[in-house]
Every structure is written in structure tokens, then in C-alpha cells.
Amino acid sequence: MRQTILFDLDDTLVHCNRYFFMVIDQFADWMADRFRREGLDPAEVRRVQAEIDIAGVQIVGFDSEHFPRSFVETYRHFAAQFGVKPSRDDEETVRRLGRSVYELETEPYPHMEETLDRLKEEGHELHLYTGGDPEIQRRKIDKFNLQRYFGSRIHIRRHKNADALEQIAASCGFDRGRTWMIGNSLRTDVIPALKAGIHAIHVQAETEWQYNIARVDVEPKGAFIRLKQLIDVPEAIAGYVRSRMVR
């Protein structure tokens, strides 16, 4: 039976967190060296940056300037803590470091093409639903030629939450009993899907951003499946559909 299937992009189809964590490590090392006399621990830098980053995302959404801004704000935090006057040169250095994450080459998750090929061949309607800066997300989409799977059914939102998914579901006229959301984020993929009354599959990411971790306290109206790898998605959907037909 034909299903409508929405895929998240970052850390579901293509790697993302690994690049952000790599740049955060570089930033933490730079900060530890900059405040060497004060004995700044890189782990403390990571903790404060994560708090600032997550707090900001909840306000501005997935704005591309927010991540480098979190580096500047973290730098200012420790400068104030140690009684050091902030330097414009230092701020520009850490801002450039934060922006550098968007210049790194992105790699696909294992079995990305195999998974999408199978679902397309089975006749399902595939959508891509991702959060972030449209230009940055489009570069990833173009690099992997994802239009061959999703066509014009690509939804890019700065705020990826229950309201955004509900708007997409309503405007596209989804049959919610045959619609699925596939993603690594409990916060932005799974919980909004369950609130919208559609099926959800949580696919475990290689490494997870703290923001994406949340308690699922919504009662599913349909399927809620947890998987460890993307390649298992087609059979999970097929198995659920078969079980419903038997009933």
C-alpha cells in the first residue's frame, strides 16, 4: 500500500553532528589556549557553548549565524569570568571558526541511496523535511542529487517543530494514517509527528546533539518504531502495513 514518507536530512540521510562536534573541539582547544593562564578546561568550554547554543535555537530556530554567534557569546562569557577585556580580533576569529562548519564536505549516512531507491521503487511518495538555512540545505540536496527522490516535495524550515509539521501535513493534504516521519531527533522529528497523528520512526544517529534528546510523552495514534540503522526503514514500514492489513 502506497505511503507518504517524510525524511529528515541532517543525521538521518547525511552526516551533520560529526562536523559540528569537530569544530566545537577546535573552538574548545583555542579557548583553552587563549585562557591558558586562567587554567580554562576545554570541557567547561564545551558545556557553556552547548547551553548557549541550545538556548538560542529555541528562540531563533536553525539560523546559520546562531552557531558562530554561540562561539562569540561563549568567548565573552569566559572573558567576563576571568576579568579580561574582550578583543574584536578574538571575536572575529571564533566567529570565522564557527562559520567554517558550513564549508566542510558532507558525507551520506550508510545505505542512504539503497534505502531511498527501494522506497521509490515500491511506489511511495517521498518528501524531504529539514530545518536550517535554505541555501546551506540546498547545497547538500544538490550535492547528493536528492531531487531524484523528492522532486519538488522539499520542505525547509527555520523552526522545525509541531506547528511547522502540522502546516506541511495540512497544506499537502496528507492521509495521516498512511504518513510517516523518519528522523534522528526525538524533539524535532518524532514528537511533532506523534502530535500530528502520523507514524514516526526514530533512527539512531551516529552521535547526537543534546538538543535532539527529549522525553517522548505523546501517545502514538499509529506506529512509533525505533531503529539503529537507516537500511531497516523500508522493512519496518512494510511490516507495519502488513500487520494492519491482517487485522
PDB file of C-alpha atoms in Angstrom:
ATOM      1  CA  MET A   1       0.000   0.000   0.000  1.00  0.00           C
ATOM      2  CA  ARG A   2       1.375   3.398  -1.028  1.00  0.00           C
ATOM      3  CA  GLN A   3       2.595   5.505   1.894  1.00  0.00           C
ATOM      4  CA  THR A   4       3.676   9.126   2.267  1.00  0.00           C
ATOM      5  CA  ILE A   5       7.129   9.218   3.857  1.00  0.00           C
ATOM      6  CA  LEU A   6       8.895  12.330   5.141  1.00  0.00           C
ATOM      7  CA  PHE A   7      12.633  12.134   5.729  1.00  0.00           C
ATOM      8  CA  ASP A   8      14.728  14.409   7.865  1.00  0.00           C
ATOM      9  CA  LEU A   9      18.040  15.357   6.227  1.00  0.00           C
ATOM     10  CA  ASP A  10      20.766  16.060   8.797  1.00  0.00           C
ATOM     11  CA  ASP A  11      21.958  12.952  10.656  1.00  0.00           C
ATOM     12  CA  THR A  12      19.231  10.886   9.053  1.00  0.00           C
ATOM     13  CA  LEU A  13      20.328  10.914   5.404  1.00  0.00           C
ATOM     14  CA  VAL A  14      23.606  12.851   5.649  1.00  0.00           C
ATOM     15  CA  HIS A  15      26.134  13.384   8.411  1.00  0.00           C
ATOM     16  CA  CYS A  16      25.950  16.661  10.306  1.00  0.00           C
ATOM     17  CA  ASN A  17      26.700  16.390  14.032  1.00  0.00           C
ATOM     18  CA  ARG A  18      30.188  14.989  13.476  1.00  0.00           C
ATOM     19  CA  TYR A  19      31.234  18.202  11.724  1.00  0.00           C
ATOM     20  CA  PHE A  20      29.765  20.480  14.372  1.00  0.00           C
ATOM     21  CA  PHE A  21      31.410  18.469  17.153  1.00  0.00           C
ATOM     22  CA  MET A  22      34.745  18.637  15.327  1.00  0.00           C
ATOM     23  CA  VAL A  23      34.571  22.438  15.073  1.00  0.00           C
ATOM     24  CA  ILE A  24      33.435  22.702  18.704  1.00  0.00           C
ATOM     25  CA  ASP A  25      36.520  20.704  19.719  1.00  0.00           C
ATOM     26  CA  GLN A  26      38.702  23.122  17.747  1.00  0.00           C
ATOM     27  CA  PHE A  27      36.998  26.046  19.464  1.00  0.00           C
ATOM     28  CA  ALA A  28      37.420  24.498  22.923  1.00  0.00           C
ATOM     29  CA  ASP A  29      41.128  23.961  22.270  1.00  0.00           C
ATOM     30  CA  TRP A  30      41.511  27.551  21.024  1.00  0.00           C
ATOM     31  CA  MET A  31      39.750  28.865  24.121  1.00  0.00           C
ATOM     32  CA  ALA A  32      41.895  26.741  26.442  1.00  0.00           C
ATOM     33  CA  ASP A  33      44.998  28.177  24.802  1.00  0.00           C
ATOM     34  CA  ARG A  34      43.648  31.749  24.843  1.00  0.00           C
ATOM     35  CA  PHE A  35      42.872  31.492  28.567  1.00  0.00           C
ATOM     36  CA  ARG A  36      45.806  29.250  29.406  1.00  0.00           C
ATOM     37  CA  ARG A  37      46.925  31.420  32.329  1.00  0.00           C
ATOM     38  CA  GLU A  38      43.453  31.161  33.825  1.00  0.00           C
ATOM     39  CA  GLY A  39      43.516  27.357  33.536  1.00  0.00           C
ATOM     40  CA  LEU A  40      40.369  27.074  31.403  1.00  0.00           C
ATOM     41  CA  ASP A  41      39.283  23.456  30.855  1.00  0.00           C
ATOM     42  CA  PRO A  42      38.128  22.629  27.281  1.00  0.00           C
ATOM     43  CA  ALA A  43      35.321  20.509  28.768  1.00  0.00           C
ATOM     44  CA  GLU A  44      33.948  23.596  30.505  1.00  0.00           C
ATOM     45  CA  VAL A  45      34.048  25.472  27.199  1.00  0.00           C
ATOM     46  CA  ARG A  46      32.005  22.711  25.551  1.00  0.00           C
ATOM     47  CA  ARG A  47      29.470  22.754  28.379  1.00  0.00           C
ATOM     48  CA  VAL A  48      28.901  26.515  28.263  1.00  0.00           C
ATOM     49  CA  GLN A  49      28.796  26.616  24.455  1.00  0.00           C
ATOM     50  CA  ALA A  50      26.177  23.842  24.429  1.00  0.00           C
ATOM     51  CA  GLU A  51      23.995  25.728  26.917  1.00  0.00           C
ATOM     52  CA  ILE A  52      24.203  28.943  24.887  1.00  0.00           C
ATOM     53  CA  ASP A  53      23.639  27.101  21.608  1.00  0.00           C
ATOM     54  CA  ILE A  54      20.559  25.204  22.779  1.00  0.00           C
ATOM     55  CA  ALA A  55      19.012  28.232  24.486  1.00  0.00           C
ATOM     56  CA  GLY A  56      19.377  30.244  21.288  1.00  0.00           C
ATOM     57  CA  VAL A  57      17.980  27.582  18.958  1.00  0.00           C
ATOM     58  CA  GLN A  58      14.733  27.573  20.891  1.00  0.00           C
ATOM     59  CA  ILE A  59      14.387  31.297  20.103  1.00  0.00           C
ATOM     60  CA  VAL A  60      15.834  31.830  16.608  1.00  0.00           C
ATOM     61  CA  GLY A  61      15.484  28.319  15.211  1.00  0.00           C
ATOM     62  CA  PHE A  62      18.051  26.880  12.816  1.00  0.00           C
ATOM     63  CA  ASP A  63      19.603  30.197  11.808  1.00  0.00           C
ATOM     64  CA  SER A  64      23.055  29.652  10.267  1.00  0.00           C
ATOM     65  CA  GLU A  65      24.546  32.613  12.149  1.00  0.00           C
ATOM     66  CA  HIS A  66      23.441  31.281  15.516  1.00  0.00           C
ATOM     67  CA  PHE A  67      26.175  28.636  15.776  1.00  0.00           C
ATOM     68  CA  PRO A  68      29.111  31.040  15.195  1.00  0.00           C
ATOM     69  CA  ARG A  69      27.353  33.547  17.455  1.00  0.00           C
ATOM     70  CA  SER A  70      27.358  30.947  20.230  1.00  0.00           C
ATOM     71  CA  PHE A  71      31.163  30.858  19.974  1.00  0.00           C
ATOM     72  CA  VAL A  72      31.352  34.636  20.385  1.00  0.00           C
ATOM     73  CA  GLU A  73      28.979  34.568  23.354  1.00  0.00           C
ATOM     74  CA  THR A  74      30.953  31.735  24.959  1.00  0.00           C
ATOM     75  CA  TYR A  75      34.165  33.711  24.495  1.00  0.00           C
ATOM     76  CA  ARG A  76      32.556  36.764  26.112  1.00  0.00           C
ATOM     77  CA  HIS A  77      31.280  34.628  28.980  1.00  0.00           C
ATOM     78  CA  PHE A  78      34.755  33.450  29.936  1.00  0.00           C
ATOM     79  CA  ALA A  79      36.360  36.827  29.279  1.00  0.00           C
ATOM     80  CA  ALA A  80      33.947  38.329  31.812  1.00  0.00           C
ATOM     81  CA  GLN A  81      34.513  35.451  34.230  1.00  0.00           C
ATOM     82  CA  PHE A  82      38.272  35.992  34.143  1.00  0.00           C
ATOM     83  CA  GLY A  83      38.134  39.799  34.069  1.00  0.00           C
ATOM     84  CA  VAL A  84      39.612  40.012  30.567  1.00  0.00           C
ATOM     85  CA  LYS A  85      38.530  42.731  28.141  1.00  0.00           C
ATOM     86  CA  PRO A  86      37.049  41.076  25.013  1.00  0.00           C
ATOM     87  CA  SER A  87      39.034  41.567  21.825  1.00  0.00           C
ATOM     88  CA  ARG A  88      37.356  42.260  18.486  1.00  0.00           C
ATOM     89  CA  ASP A  89      40.071  40.228  16.780  1.00  0.00           C
ATOM     90  CA  ASP A  90      39.371  37.282  19.073  1.00  0.00           C
ATOM     91  CA  GLU A  91      35.649  37.562  18.448  1.00  0.00           C
ATOM     92  CA  GLU A  92      36.146  37.609  14.688  1.00  0.00           C
ATOM     93  CA  THR A  93      38.471  34.606  14.946  1.00  0.00           C
ATOM     94  CA  VAL A  94      35.939  32.467  16.799  1.00  0.00           C
ATOM     95  CA  ARG A  95      33.105  33.682  14.567  1.00  0.00           C
ATOM     96  CA  ARG A  96      35.046  32.563  11.474  1.00  0.00           C
ATOM     97  CA  LEU A  97      35.769  29.247  13.152  1.00  0.00           C
ATOM     98  CA  GLY A  98      32.058  28.731  13.796  1.00  0.00           C
ATOM     99  CA  ARG A  99      31.171  29.555  10.200  1.00  0.00           C
ATOM    100  CA  SER A 100      33.786  27.114   8.902  1.00  0.00           C
ATOM    101  CA  VAL A 101      31.485  24.183   9.709  1.00  0.00           C
ATOM    102  CA  TYR A 102      29.339  25.101   6.699  1.00  0.00           C
ATOM    103  CA  GLU A 103      32.330  24.751   4.367  1.00  0.00           C
ATOM    104  CA  LEU A 104      33.111  21.138   5.281  1.00  0.00           C
ATOM    105  CA  GLU A 105      32.333  18.348   2.844  1.00  0.00           C
ATOM    106  CA  THR A 106      29.233  16.391   3.841  1.00  0.00           C
ATOM    107  CA  GLU A 107      29.042  12.601   3.630  1.00  0.00           C
ATOM    108  CA  PRO A 108      25.906  10.459   3.337  1.00  0.00           C
ATOM    109  CA  TYR A 109      24.794   8.060   6.026  1.00  0.00           C
ATOM    110  CA  PRO A 110      25.369   4.381   5.205  1.00  0.00           C
ATOM    111  CA  HIS A 111      22.761   2.914   2.836  1.00  0.00           C
ATOM    112  CA  MET A 112      21.151   6.287   2.081  1.00  0.00           C
ATOM    113  CA  GLU A 113      20.715   5.628  -1.635  1.00  0.00           C
ATOM    114  CA  GLU A 114      19.795   1.977  -1.163  1.00  0.00           C
ATOM    115  CA  THR A 115      17.038   2.925   1.290  1.00  0.00           C
ATOM    116  CA  LEU A 116      15.598   5.712  -0.856  1.00  0.00           C
ATOM    117  CA  ASP A 117      15.869   3.624  -4.038  1.00  0.00           C
ATOM    118  CA  ARG A 118      13.826   0.824  -2.513  1.00  0.00           C
ATOM    119  CA  LEU A 119      11.101   3.110  -1.198  1.00  0.00           C
ATOM    120  CA  LYS A 120      10.872   4.933  -4.516  1.00  0.00           C
ATOM    121  CA  GLU A 121      10.711   1.666  -6.460  1.00  0.00           C
ATOM    122  CA  GLU A 122       7.922   0.473  -4.166  1.00  0.00           C
ATOM    123  CA  GLY A 123       5.890   3.496  -5.250  1.00  0.00           C
ATOM    124  CA  HIS A 124       5.832   5.514  -2.051  1.00  0.00           C
ATOM    125  CA  GLU A 125       5.584   9.309  -2.106  1.00  0.00           C
ATOM    126  CA  LEU A 126       8.790  10.681  -0.595  1.00  0.00           C
ATOM    127  CA  HIS A 127       9.164  14.111   0.996  1.00  0.00           C
ATOM    128  CA  LEU A 128      12.226  15.804   2.488  1.00  0.00           C
ATOM    129  CA  TYR A 129      11.592  17.883   5.604  1.00  0.00           C
ATOM    130  CA  THR A 130      14.627  19.642   7.040  1.00  0.00           C
ATOM    131  CA  GLY A 131      15.482  22.539   9.308  1.00  0.00           C
ATOM    132  CA  GLY A 132      18.145  25.128   8.569  1.00  0.00           C
ATOM    133  CA  ASP A 133      19.324  27.864   6.263  1.00  0.00           C
ATOM    134  CA  PRO A 134      17.760  27.249   2.816  1.00  0.00           C
ATOM    135  CA  GLU A 135      20.993  27.960   0.927  1.00  0.00           C
ATOM    136  CA  ILE A 136      23.055  25.587   3.078  1.00  0.00           C
ATOM    137  CA  GLN A 137      20.449  22.832   2.956  1.00  0.00           C
ATOM    138  CA  ARG A 138      20.047  23.215  -0.802  1.00  0.00           C
ATOM    139  CA  ARG A 139      23.786  22.710  -1.272  1.00  0.00           C
ATOM    140  CA  LYS A 140      23.521  19.329   0.456  1.00  0.00           C
ATOM    141  CA  ILE A 141      20.425  18.412  -1.529  1.00  0.00           C
ATOM    142  CA  ASP A 142      22.136  19.311  -4.802  1.00  0.00           C
ATOM    143  CA  LYS A 143      25.375  17.544  -3.897  1.00  0.00           C
ATOM    144  CA  PHE A 144      23.616  14.202  -3.470  1.00  0.00           C
ATOM    145  CA  ASN A 145      21.038  14.861  -6.201  1.00  0.00           C
ATOM    146  CA  LEU A 146      18.211  14.202  -3.766  1.00  0.00           C
ATOM    147  CA  GLN A 147      15.699  15.771  -6.153  1.00  0.00           C
ATOM    148  CA  ARG A 148      15.633  12.411  -7.946  1.00  0.00           C
ATOM    149  CA  TYR A 149      13.805  11.027  -4.917  1.00  0.00           C
ATOM    150  CA  PHE A 150      11.869  14.025  -3.616  1.00  0.00           C
ATOM    151  CA  GLY A 151      11.227  16.153  -6.697  1.00  0.00           C
ATOM    152  CA  SER A 152       9.621  19.406  -5.585  1.00  0.00           C
ATOM    153  CA  ARG A 153       8.461  17.829  -2.312  1.00  0.00           C
ATOM    154  CA  ILE A 154      11.216  19.511  -0.295  1.00  0.00           C
ATOM    155  CA  HIS A 155      10.281  21.473   2.829  1.00  0.00           C
ATOM    156  CA  ILE A 156      12.943  23.644   4.501  1.00  0.00           C
ATOM    157  CA  ARG A 157      12.014  25.439   7.714  1.00  0.00           C
ATOM    158  CA  ARG A 158      13.974  27.601  10.142  1.00  0.00           C
ATOM    159  CA  HIS A 159      11.807  26.388  13.025  1.00  0.00           C
ATOM    160  CA  LYS A 160      11.300  22.622  12.923  1.00  0.00           C
ATOM    161  CA  ASN A 161       8.562  21.895  15.435  1.00  0.00           C
ATOM    162  CA  ALA A 162       4.987  20.668  15.816  1.00  0.00           C
ATOM    163  CA  ASP A 163       3.496  23.792  14.206  1.00  0.00           C
ATOM    164  CA  ALA A 164       5.762  23.516  11.151  1.00  0.00           C
ATOM    165  CA  LEU A 165       4.968  19.841  10.584  1.00  0.00           C
ATOM    166  CA  GLU A 166       1.256  20.408  11.114  1.00  0.00           C
ATOM    167  CA  GLN A 167       1.307  23.167   8.484  1.00  0.00           C
ATOM    168  CA  ILE A 168       3.029  20.866   5.983  1.00  0.00           C
ATOM    169  CA  ALA A 169       0.651  17.987   6.690  1.00  0.00           C
ATOM    170  CA  ALA A 170      -2.402  20.215   6.313  1.00  0.00           C
ATOM    171  CA  SER A 171      -1.238  22.056   3.186  1.00  0.00           C
ATOM    172  CA  CYS A 172      -0.225  18.820   1.446  1.00  0.00           C
ATOM    173  CA  GLY A 173      -3.426  17.046   2.460  1.00  0.00           C
ATOM    174  CA  PHE A 174      -1.681  14.022   3.942  1.00  0.00           C
ATOM    175  CA  ASP A 175      -3.686  10.944   4.843  1.00  0.00           C
ATOM    176  CA  ARG A 176      -2.233  10.761   8.340  1.00  0.00           C
ATOM    177  CA  GLY A 177      -2.928   7.080   8.762  1.00  0.00           C
ATOM    178  CA  ARG A 178      -0.559   6.433   5.838  1.00  0.00           C
ATOM    179  CA  THR A 179       2.047   9.113   6.561  1.00  0.00           C
ATOM    180  CA  TRP A 180       5.444   8.594   8.209  1.00  0.00           C
ATOM    181  CA  MET A 181       8.139  10.853   9.646  1.00  0.00           C
ATOM    182  CA  ILE A 182      11.661   9.404   9.640  1.00  0.00           C
ATOM    183  CA  GLY A 183      14.389  11.145  11.633  1.00  0.00           C
ATOM    184  CA  ASN A 184      17.050  11.072  14.313  1.00  0.00           C
ATOM    185  CA  SER A 185      15.648  13.841  16.505  1.00  0.00           C
ATOM    186  CA  LEU A 186      13.142  12.967  19.179  1.00  0.00           C
ATOM    187  CA  ARG A 187      12.481  16.683  19.670  1.00  0.00           C
ATOM    188  CA  THR A 188      12.038  17.884  16.084  1.00  0.00           C
ATOM    189  CA  ASP A 189      11.053  14.710  14.208  1.00  0.00           C
ATOM    190  CA  VAL A 190       9.355  12.163  16.452  1.00  0.00           C
ATOM    191  CA  ILE A 191       7.373  14.263  18.926  1.00  0.00           C
ATOM    192  CA  PRO A 192       5.924  16.639  16.272  1.00  0.00           C
ATOM    193  CA  ALA A 193       4.949  13.621  14.154  1.00  0.00           C
ATOM    194  CA  LEU A 194       3.145  11.923  17.023  1.00  0.00           C
ATOM    195  CA  LYS A 195       1.361  15.173  17.891  1.00  0.00           C
ATOM    196  CA  ALA A 196       0.238  15.427  14.260  1.00  0.00           C
ATOM    197  CA  GLY A 197      -1.162  11.898  14.401  1.00  0.00           C
ATOM    198  CA  ILE A 198       1.272  10.381  11.907  1.00  0.00           C
ATOM    199  CA  HIS A 199       3.611   7.413  12.222  1.00  0.00           C
ATOM    200  CA  ALA A 200       7.158   8.020  13.440  1.00  0.00           C
ATOM    201  CA  ILE A 201      10.420   6.139  13.051  1.00  0.00           C
ATOM    202  CA  HIS A 202      13.360   7.232  15.162  1.00  0.00           C
ATOM    203  CA  VAL A 203      16.670   6.288  13.529  1.00  0.00           C
ATOM    204  CA  GLN A 204      19.594   6.488  15.919  1.00  0.00           C
ATOM    205  CA  ALA A 205      22.276   8.988  14.898  1.00  0.00           C
ATOM    206  CA  GLU A 206      25.990   8.213  14.930  1.00  0.00           C
ATOM    207  CA  THR A 207      26.461  10.971  17.517  1.00  0.00           C
ATOM    208  CA  GLU A 208      23.616  13.010  18.954  1.00  0.00           C
ATOM    209  CA  TRP A 209      23.253  16.692  19.737  1.00  0.00           C
ATOM    210  CA  GLN A 210      21.840  17.293  23.200  1.00  0.00           C
ATOM    211  CA  TYR A 211      19.040  19.449  21.780  1.00  0.00           C
ATOM    212  CA  ASN A 212      17.625  16.473  19.877  1.00  0.00           C
ATOM    213  CA  ILE A 213      17.200  14.381  23.009  1.00  0.00           C
ATOM    214  CA  ALA A 214      13.782  14.704  24.617  1.00  0.00           C
ATOM    215  CA  ARG A 215      11.268  12.645  26.533  1.00  0.00           C
ATOM    216  CA  VAL A 216       8.509  11.249  24.332  1.00  0.00           C
ATOM    217  CA  ASP A 217       5.320  11.778  26.321  1.00  0.00           C
ATOM    218  CA  VAL A 218       2.848  11.701  23.412  1.00  0.00           C
ATOM    219  CA  GLU A 219       0.637   8.643  22.987  1.00  0.00           C
ATOM    220  CA  PRO A 220       1.076   7.358  19.403  1.00  0.00           C
ATOM    221  CA  LYS A 221      -2.072   7.030  17.309  1.00  0.00           C
ATOM    222  CA  GLY A 222      -0.186   4.728  14.962  1.00  0.00           C
ATOM    223  CA  ALA A 223       3.343   3.351  14.798  1.00  0.00           C
ATOM    224  CA  PHE A 224       6.317   4.554  16.804  1.00  0.00           C
ATOM    225  CA  ILE A 225       9.365   2.496  15.879  1.00  0.00           C
ATOM    226  CA  ARG A 226      12.997   2.831  16.984  1.00  0.00           C
ATOM    227  CA  LEU A 227      15.750   1.660  14.628  1.00  0.00           C
ATOM    228  CA  LYS A 228      19.536   1.660  14.766  1.00  0.00           C
ATOM    229  CA  GLN A 229      20.181   1.999  11.034  1.00  0.00           C
ATOM    230  CA  LEU A 230      18.576   3.639   8.026  1.00  0.00           C
ATOM    231  CA  ILE A 231      18.563   0.479   5.909  1.00  0.00           C
ATOM    232  CA  ASP A 232      15.900  -1.040   8.174  1.00  0.00           C
ATOM    233  CA  VAL A 233      13.320   1.674   7.434  1.00  0.00           C
ATOM    234  CA  PRO A 234      11.651   0.104   4.350  1.00  0.00           C
ATOM    235  CA  GLU A 235      11.042  -3.243   6.037  1.00  0.00           C
ATOM    236  CA  ALA A 236       9.814  -1.566   9.232  1.00  0.00           C
ATOM    237  CA  ILE A 237       7.180   0.316   7.247  1.00  0.00           C
ATOM    238  CA  ALA A 238       6.253  -2.718   5.157  1.00  0.00           C
ATOM    239  CA  GLY A 239       5.963  -4.878   8.256  1.00  0.00           C
ATOM    240  CA  TYR A 240       3.655  -2.430   9.994  1.00  0.00           C
ATOM    241  CA  VAL A 241       1.448  -2.073   6.909  1.00  0.00           C
ATOM    242  CA  ARG A 242       1.207  -5.864   6.574  1.00  0.00           C
ATOM    243  CA  SER A 243       0.245  -6.229  10.225  1.00  0.00           C
ATOM    244  CA  ARG A 244      -2.579  -3.717   9.821  1.00  0.00           C
ATOM    245  CA  MET A 245      -3.902  -5.471   6.706  1.00  0.00           C
ATOM    246  CA  VAL A 246      -4.052  -8.794   8.552  1.00  0.00           C
ATOM    247  CA  ARG A 247      -6.241  -7.232  11.203  1.00  0.00           C
TER     248      ARG A 247
END
